[in-house]
PDB file of C-alpha atoms in Angstrom:
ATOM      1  CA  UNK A  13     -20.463-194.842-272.206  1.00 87.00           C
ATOM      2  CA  UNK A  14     -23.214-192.120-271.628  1.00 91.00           C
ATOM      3  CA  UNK A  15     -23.252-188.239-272.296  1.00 92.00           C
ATOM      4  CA  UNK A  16     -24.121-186.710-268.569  1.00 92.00           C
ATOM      5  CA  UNK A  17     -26.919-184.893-270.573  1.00 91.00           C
ATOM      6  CA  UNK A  18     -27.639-189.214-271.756  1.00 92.00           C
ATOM      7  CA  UNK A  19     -27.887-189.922-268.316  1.00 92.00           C
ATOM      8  CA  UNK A  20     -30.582-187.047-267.180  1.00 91.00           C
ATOM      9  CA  UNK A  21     -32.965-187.994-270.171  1.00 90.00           C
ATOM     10  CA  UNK A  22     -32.664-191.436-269.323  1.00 90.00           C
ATOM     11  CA  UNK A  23     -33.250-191.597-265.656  1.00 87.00           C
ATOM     12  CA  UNK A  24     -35.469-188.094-265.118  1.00 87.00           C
ATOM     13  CA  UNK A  25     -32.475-186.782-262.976  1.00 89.00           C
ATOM     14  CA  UNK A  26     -31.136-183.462-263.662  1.00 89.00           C
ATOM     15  CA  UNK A  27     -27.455-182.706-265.319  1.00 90.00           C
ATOM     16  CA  UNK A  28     -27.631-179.919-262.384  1.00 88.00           C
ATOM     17  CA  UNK A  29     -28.195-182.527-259.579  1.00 89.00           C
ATOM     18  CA  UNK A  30     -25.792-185.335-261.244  1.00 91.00           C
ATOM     19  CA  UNK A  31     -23.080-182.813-261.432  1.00 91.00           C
ATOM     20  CA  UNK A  32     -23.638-182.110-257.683  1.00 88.00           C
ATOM     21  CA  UNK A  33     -23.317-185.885-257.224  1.00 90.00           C
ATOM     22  CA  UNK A  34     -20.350-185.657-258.846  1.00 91.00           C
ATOM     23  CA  UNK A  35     -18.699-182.772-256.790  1.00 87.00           C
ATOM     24  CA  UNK A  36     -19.594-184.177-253.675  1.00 86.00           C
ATOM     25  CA  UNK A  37     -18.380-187.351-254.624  1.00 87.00           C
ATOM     26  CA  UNK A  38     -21.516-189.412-253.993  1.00 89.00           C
ATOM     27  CA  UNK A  39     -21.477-190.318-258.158  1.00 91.00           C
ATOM     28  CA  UNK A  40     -17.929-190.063-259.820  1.00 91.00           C
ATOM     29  CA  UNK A  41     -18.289-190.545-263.910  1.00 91.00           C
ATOM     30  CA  UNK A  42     -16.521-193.340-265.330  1.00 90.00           C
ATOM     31  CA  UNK A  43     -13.908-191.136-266.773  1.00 89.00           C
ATOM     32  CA  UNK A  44     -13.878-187.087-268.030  1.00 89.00           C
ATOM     33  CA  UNK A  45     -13.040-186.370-272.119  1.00 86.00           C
ATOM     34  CA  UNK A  46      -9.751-184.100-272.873  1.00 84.00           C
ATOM     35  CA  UNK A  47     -12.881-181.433-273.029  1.00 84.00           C
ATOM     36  CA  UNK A  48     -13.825-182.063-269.478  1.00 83.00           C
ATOM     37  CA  UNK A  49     -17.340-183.637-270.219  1.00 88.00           C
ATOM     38  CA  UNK A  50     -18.319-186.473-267.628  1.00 92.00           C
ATOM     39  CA  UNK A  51     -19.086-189.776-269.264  1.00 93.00           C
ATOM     40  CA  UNK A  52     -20.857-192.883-267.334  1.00 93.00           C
ATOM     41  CA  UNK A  53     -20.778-196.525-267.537  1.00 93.00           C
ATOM     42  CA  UNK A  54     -22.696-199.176-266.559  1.00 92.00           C
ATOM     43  CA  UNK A  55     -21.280-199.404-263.151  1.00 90.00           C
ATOM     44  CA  UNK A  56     -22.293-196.210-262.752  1.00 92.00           C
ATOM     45  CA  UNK A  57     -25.852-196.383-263.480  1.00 91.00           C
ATOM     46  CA  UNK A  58     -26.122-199.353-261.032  1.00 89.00           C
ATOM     47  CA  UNK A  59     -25.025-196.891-258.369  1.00 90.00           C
ATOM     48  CA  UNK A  60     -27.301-193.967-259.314  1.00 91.00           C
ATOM     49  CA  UNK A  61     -30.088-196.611-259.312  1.00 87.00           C
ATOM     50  CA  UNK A  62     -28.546-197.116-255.458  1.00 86.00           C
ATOM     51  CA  UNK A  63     -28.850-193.861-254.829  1.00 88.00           C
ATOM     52  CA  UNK A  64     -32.364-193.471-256.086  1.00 85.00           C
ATOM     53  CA  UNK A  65     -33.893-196.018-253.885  1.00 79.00           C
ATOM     54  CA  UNK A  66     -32.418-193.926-251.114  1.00 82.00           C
ATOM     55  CA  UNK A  67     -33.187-190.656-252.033  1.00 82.00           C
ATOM     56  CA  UNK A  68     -36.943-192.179-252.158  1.00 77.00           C
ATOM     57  CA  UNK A  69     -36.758-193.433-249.327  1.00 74.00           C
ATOM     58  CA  UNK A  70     -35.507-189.999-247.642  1.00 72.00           C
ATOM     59  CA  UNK A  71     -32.141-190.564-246.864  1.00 77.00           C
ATOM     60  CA  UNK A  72     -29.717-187.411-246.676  1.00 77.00           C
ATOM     61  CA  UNK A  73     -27.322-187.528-249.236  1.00 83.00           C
ATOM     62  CA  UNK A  74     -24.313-188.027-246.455  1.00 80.00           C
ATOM     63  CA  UNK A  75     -26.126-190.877-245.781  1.00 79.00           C
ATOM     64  CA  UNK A  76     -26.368-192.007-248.940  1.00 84.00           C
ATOM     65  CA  UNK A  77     -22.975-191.285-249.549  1.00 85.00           C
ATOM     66  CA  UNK A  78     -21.932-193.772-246.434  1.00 81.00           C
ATOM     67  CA  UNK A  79     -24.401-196.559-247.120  1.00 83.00           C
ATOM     68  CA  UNK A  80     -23.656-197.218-250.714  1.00 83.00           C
ATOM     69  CA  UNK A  81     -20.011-196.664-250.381  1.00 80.00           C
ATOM     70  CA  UNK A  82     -19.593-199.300-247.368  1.00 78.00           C
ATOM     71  CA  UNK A  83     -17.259-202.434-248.048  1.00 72.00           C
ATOM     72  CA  UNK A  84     -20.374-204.500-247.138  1.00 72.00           C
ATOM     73  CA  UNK A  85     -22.836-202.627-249.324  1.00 77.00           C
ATOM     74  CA  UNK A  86     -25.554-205.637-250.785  1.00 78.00           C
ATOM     75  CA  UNK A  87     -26.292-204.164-254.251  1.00 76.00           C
ATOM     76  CA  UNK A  88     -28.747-207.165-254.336  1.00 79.00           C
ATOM     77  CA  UNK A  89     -30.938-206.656-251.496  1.00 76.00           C
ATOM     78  CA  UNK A  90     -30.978-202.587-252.605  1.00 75.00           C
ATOM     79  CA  UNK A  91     -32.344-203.819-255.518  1.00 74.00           C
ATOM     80  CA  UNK A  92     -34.743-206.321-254.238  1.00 78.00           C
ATOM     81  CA  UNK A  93     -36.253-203.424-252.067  1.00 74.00           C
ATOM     82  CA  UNK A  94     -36.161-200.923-255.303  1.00 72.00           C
ATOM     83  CA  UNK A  95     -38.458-203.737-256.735  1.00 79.00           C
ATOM     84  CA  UNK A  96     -40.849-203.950-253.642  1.00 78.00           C
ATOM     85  CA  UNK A  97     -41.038-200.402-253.392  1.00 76.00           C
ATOM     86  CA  UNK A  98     -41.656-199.689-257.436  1.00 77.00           C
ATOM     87  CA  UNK A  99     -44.657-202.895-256.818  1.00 81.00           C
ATOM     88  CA  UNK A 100     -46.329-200.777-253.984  1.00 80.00           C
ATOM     89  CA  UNK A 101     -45.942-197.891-255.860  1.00 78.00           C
ATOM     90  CA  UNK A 102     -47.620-199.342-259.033  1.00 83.00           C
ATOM     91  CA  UNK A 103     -50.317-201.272-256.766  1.00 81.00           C
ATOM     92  CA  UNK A 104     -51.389-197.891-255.177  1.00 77.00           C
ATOM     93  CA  UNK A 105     -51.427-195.799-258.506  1.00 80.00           C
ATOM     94  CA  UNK A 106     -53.715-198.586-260.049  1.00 82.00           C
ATOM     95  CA  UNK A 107     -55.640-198.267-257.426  1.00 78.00           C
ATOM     96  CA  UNK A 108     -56.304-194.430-257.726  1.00 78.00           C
ATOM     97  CA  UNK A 109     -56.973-195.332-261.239  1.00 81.00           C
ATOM     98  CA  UNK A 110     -59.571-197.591-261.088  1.00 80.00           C
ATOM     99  CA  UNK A 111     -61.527-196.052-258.257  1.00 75.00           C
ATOM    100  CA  UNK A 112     -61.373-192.771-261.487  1.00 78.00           C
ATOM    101  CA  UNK A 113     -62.273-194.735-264.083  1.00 78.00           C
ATOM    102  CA  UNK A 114     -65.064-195.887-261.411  1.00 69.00           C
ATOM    103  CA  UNK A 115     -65.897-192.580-260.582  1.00 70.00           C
ATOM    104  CA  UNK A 116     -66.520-191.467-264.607  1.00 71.00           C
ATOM    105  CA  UNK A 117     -68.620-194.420-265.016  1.00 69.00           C
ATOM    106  CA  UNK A 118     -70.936-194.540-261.878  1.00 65.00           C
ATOM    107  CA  UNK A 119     -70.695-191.378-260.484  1.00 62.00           C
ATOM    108  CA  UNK A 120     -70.271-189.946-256.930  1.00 55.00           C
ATOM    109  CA  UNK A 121     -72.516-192.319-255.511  1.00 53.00           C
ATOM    110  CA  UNK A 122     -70.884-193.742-252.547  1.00 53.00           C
ATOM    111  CA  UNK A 123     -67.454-192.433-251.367  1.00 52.00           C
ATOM    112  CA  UNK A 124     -64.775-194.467-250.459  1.00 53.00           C
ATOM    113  CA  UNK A 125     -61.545-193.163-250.117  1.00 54.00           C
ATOM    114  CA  UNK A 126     -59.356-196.858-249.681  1.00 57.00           C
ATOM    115  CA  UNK A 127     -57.359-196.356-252.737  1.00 52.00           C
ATOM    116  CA  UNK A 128     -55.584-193.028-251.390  1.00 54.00           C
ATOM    117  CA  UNK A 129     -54.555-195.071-247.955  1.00 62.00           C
ATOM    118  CA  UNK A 130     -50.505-194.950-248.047  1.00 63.00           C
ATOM    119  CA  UNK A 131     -49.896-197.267-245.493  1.00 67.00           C
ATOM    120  CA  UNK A 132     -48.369-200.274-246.859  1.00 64.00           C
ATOM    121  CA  UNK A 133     -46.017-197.852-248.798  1.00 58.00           C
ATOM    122  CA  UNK A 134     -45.509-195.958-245.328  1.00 67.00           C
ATOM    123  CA  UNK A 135     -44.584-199.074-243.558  1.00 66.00           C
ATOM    124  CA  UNK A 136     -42.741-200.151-246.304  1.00 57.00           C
ATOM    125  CA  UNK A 137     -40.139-197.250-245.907  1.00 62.00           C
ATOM    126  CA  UNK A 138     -40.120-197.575-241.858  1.00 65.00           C
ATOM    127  CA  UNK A 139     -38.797-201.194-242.915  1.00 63.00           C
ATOM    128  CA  UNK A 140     -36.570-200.025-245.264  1.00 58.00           C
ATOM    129  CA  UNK A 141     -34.686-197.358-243.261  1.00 62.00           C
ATOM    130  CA  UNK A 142     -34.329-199.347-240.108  1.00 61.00           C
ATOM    131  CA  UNK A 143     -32.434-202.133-242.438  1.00 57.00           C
ATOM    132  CA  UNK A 144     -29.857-199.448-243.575  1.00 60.00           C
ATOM    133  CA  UNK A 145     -30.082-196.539-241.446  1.00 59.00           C
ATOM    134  CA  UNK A 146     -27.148-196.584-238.985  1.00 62.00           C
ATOM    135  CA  UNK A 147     -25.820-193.438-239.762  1.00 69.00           C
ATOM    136  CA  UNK A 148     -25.814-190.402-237.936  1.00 75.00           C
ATOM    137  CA  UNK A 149     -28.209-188.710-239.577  1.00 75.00           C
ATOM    138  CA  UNK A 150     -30.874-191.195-239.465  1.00 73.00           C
ATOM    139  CA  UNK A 151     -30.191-192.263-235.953  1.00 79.00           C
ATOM    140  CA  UNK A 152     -30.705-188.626-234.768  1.00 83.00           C
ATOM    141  CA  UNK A 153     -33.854-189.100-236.777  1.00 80.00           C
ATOM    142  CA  UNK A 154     -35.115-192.139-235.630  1.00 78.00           C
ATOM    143  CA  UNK A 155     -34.759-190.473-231.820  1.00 83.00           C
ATOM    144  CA  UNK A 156     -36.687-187.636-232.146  1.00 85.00           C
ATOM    145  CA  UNK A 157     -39.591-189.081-234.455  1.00 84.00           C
ATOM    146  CA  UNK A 158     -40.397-192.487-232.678  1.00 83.00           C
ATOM    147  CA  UNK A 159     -43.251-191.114-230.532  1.00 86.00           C
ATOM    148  CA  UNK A 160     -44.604-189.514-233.041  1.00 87.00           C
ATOM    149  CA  UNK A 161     -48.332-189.820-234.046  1.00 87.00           C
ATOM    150  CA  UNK A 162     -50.103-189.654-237.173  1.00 82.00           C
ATOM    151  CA  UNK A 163     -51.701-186.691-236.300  1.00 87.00           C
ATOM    152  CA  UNK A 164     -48.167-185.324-234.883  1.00 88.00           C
ATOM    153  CA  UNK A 165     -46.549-185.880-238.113  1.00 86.00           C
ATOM    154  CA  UNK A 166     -49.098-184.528-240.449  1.00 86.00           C
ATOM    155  CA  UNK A 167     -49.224-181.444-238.149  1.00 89.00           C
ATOM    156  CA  UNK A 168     -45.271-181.055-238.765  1.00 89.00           C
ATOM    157  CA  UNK A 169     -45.968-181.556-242.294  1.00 87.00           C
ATOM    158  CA  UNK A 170     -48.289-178.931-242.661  1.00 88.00           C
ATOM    159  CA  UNK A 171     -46.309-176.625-240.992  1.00 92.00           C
ATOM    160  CA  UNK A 172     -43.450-177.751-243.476  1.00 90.00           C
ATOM    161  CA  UNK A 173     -45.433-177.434-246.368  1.00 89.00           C
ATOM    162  CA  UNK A 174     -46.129-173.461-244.871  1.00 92.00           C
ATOM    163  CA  UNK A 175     -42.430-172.298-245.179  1.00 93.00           C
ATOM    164  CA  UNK A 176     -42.603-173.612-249.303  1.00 92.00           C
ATOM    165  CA  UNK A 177     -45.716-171.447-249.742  1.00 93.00           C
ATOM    166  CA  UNK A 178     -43.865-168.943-248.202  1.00 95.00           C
ATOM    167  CA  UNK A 179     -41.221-169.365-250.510  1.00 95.00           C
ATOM    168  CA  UNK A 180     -44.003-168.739-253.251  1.00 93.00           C
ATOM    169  CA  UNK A 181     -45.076-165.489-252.321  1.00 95.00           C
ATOM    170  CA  UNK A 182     -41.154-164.433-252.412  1.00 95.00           C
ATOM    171  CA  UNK A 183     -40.507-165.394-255.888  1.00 93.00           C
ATOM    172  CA  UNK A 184     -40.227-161.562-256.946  1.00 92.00           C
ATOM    173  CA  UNK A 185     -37.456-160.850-254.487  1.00 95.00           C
ATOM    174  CA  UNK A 186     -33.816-160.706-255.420  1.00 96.00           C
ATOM    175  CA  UNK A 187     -32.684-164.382-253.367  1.00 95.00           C
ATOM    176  CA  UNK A 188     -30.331-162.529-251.694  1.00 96.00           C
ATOM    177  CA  UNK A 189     -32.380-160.511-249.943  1.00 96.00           C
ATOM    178  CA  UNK A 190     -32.501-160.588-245.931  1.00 96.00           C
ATOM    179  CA  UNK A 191     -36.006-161.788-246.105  1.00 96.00           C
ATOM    180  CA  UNK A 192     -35.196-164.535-248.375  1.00 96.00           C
ATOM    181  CA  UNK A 193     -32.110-165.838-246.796  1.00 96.00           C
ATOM    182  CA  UNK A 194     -34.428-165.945-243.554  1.00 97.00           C
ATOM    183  CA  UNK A 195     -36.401-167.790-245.070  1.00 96.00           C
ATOM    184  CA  UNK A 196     -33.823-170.463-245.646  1.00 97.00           C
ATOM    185  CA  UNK A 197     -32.261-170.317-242.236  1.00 97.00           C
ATOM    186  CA  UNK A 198     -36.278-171.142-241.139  1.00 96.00           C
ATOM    187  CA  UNK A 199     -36.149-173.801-243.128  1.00 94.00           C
ATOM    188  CA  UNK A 200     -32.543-175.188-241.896  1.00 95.00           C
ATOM    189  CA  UNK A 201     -33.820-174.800-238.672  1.00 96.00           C
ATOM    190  CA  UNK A 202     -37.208-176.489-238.817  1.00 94.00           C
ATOM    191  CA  UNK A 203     -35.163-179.594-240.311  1.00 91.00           C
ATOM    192  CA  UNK A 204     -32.482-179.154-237.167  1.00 92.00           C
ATOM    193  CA  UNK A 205     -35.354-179.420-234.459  1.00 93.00           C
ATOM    194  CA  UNK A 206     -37.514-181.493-235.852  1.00 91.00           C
ATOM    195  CA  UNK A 207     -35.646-184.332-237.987  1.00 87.00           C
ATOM    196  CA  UNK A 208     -31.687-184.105-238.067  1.00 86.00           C
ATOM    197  CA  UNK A 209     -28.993-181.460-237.681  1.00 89.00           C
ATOM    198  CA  UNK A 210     -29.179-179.713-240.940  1.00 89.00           C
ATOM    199  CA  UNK A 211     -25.796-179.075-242.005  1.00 89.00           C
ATOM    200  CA  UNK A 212     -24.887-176.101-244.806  1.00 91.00           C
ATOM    201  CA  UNK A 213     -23.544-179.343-246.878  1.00 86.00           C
ATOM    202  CA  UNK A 214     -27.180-181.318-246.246  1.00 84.00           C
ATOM    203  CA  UNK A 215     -28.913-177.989-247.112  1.00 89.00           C
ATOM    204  CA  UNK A 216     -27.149-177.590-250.470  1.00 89.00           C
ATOM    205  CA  UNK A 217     -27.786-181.306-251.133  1.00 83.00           C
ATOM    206  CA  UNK A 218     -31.603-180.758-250.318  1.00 84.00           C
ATOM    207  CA  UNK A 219     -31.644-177.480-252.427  1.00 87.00           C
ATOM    208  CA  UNK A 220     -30.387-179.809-255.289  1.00 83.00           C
ATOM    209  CA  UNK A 221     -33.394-181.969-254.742  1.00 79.00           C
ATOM    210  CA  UNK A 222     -35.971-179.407-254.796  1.00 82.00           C
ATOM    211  CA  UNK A 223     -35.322-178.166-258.339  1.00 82.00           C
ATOM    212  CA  UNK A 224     -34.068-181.900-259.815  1.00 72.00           C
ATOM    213  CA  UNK A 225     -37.468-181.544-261.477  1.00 69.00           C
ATOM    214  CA  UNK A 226     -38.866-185.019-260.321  1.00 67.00           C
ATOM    215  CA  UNK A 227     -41.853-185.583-257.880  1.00 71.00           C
ATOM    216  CA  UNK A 228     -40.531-183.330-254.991  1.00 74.00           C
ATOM    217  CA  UNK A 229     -39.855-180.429-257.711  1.00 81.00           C
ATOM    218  CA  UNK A 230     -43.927-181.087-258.855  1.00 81.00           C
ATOM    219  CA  UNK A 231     -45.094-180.794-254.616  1.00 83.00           C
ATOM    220  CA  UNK A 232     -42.843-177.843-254.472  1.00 87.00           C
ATOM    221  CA  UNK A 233     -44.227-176.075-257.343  1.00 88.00           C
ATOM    222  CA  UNK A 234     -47.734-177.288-256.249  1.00 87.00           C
ATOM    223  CA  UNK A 235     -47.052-175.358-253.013  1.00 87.00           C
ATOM    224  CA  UNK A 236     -45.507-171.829-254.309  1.00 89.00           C
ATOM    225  CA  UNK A 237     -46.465-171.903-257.915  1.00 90.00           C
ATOM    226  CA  UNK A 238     -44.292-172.019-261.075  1.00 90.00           C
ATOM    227  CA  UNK A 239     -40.719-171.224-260.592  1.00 91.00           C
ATOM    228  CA  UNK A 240     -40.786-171.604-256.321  1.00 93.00           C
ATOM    229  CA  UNK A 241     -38.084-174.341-256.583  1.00 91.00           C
ATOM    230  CA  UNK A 242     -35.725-172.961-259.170  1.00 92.00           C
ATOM    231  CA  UNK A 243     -36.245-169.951-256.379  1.00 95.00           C
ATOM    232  CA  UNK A 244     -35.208-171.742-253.183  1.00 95.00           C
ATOM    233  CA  UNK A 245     -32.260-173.761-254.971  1.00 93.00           C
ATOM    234  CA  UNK A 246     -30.917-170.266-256.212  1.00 94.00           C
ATOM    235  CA  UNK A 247     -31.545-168.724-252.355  1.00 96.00           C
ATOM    236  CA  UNK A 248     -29.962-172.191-250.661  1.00 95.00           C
ATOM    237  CA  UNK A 249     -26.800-171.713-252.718  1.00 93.00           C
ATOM    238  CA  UNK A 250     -26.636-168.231-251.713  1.00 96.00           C
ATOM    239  CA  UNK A 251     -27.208-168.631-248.339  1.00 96.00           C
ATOM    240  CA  UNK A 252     -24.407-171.962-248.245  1.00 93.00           C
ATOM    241  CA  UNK A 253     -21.567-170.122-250.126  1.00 90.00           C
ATOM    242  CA  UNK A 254     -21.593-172.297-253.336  1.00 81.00           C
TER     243      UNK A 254
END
């Protein structure tokens, strides 16, 4: 059995996010001490690892909740597909490191800029989600991006990426504020339009995303500075009642 605070140093996730998991009953413990502390087994890890492949692959966490919960759920074939993914994840990382250690040697001689091309990992995940994604969420998605264009997407991005810089130049503000919880209900609303109805429940499970301090925590702090995600999770919860 593993400590909750075990589990977070072992897999990167935070005890904030796995206790979220736990309350919306995406990730139950194994069992709870007399003293109320949450304690996993190896069952459970296999799930989290479940959920991880889907939370990198985008899913909602309703979504998440549905697919890996299903009487039909193939742990094998999730974990075939963690593998591929992980593979084309290490192939393109290698890549950005040789072209460096190409770059230190040589020089900027000629530019080529191959080893930042995403696509294989890009189609990868198009594959991926169209093998699991019959739920709600994803079908609403799948509607309203399929005629989308590169140059479409990276557009809605961008304009994304905006309302997180936003964010950054808030960080001062009480989260309470008007201005602030604005803010959130712009970023609710972008999600509504453009991907899938954004639920208060799918908010707060996003919020918990932001500041679970892996690679979406890093982006968001790259965008508003130090702090910006510890900031919107504290002005999501606000603004969903938790």
């Amino acid at each position: 059995m593993m400590t909750v605070n075990d589990v977070s140093k072992m897999t990167g996730v935070s005890i904030r996010t796995l206790h979220y998991y736990d309350e919306i009953g995406l990730l139950k413990p194994e069992k709870y001490t007399d003293s109320d502390y949450r304690l996993y087994d190896d069952a459970a890890l296999e799930k989290l690892q479940q959920i991880l492949l889907f939370r990198e692959l985008e899913f909602p966490l309703n979504d998440i909740k549905e697919i890996v919960n299903r009487s039909d759920f193939d742990k094998t074939k999730a974990l075939e597909q963690q593998i591929e993914l992980l593979e084309l994840k290490k192939e393109h990382i290698e890549n950005l490191l040789n072209m460096c250690k190409y770059l230190k040697v040589r020089g900027v001689r000629k530019l080529n800029f191959s080893a930042f091309d995403t696509s294989k990992l890009d189609e990868y995940a198009k594959k991926a989600k169209e093998q699991w994604g019959d739920t709600p969420a994803y079908k609403e998605y799948a509607e309203k991006s399929k005629n989308w264009t590169k140059e479409y997407e990276s557009g809605l991005m961008a304009d994304f990426t905006k309302l997180f810089e936003e964010f950054g130049t808030m960080k001062g503000m009480d989260p309470a504020s008007e201005e602030v919880q604005a803010q959130v209900k712009k970023v609710q609303d972008f999600i509504t339009e453009h991907m899938y109805t954004c639920t208060d429940d799918i908010l707060y499970g996003l919020g918990t995303g932001y500041v679970g301090g892996g690679e979406l925590s890093q982006n968001i702090e790259k965008m508003g500075g130090e702090g910006t995600s510890e900031f919107i999770f504290q002005a999501i919860k606000i603004y969903c009642g938790k």
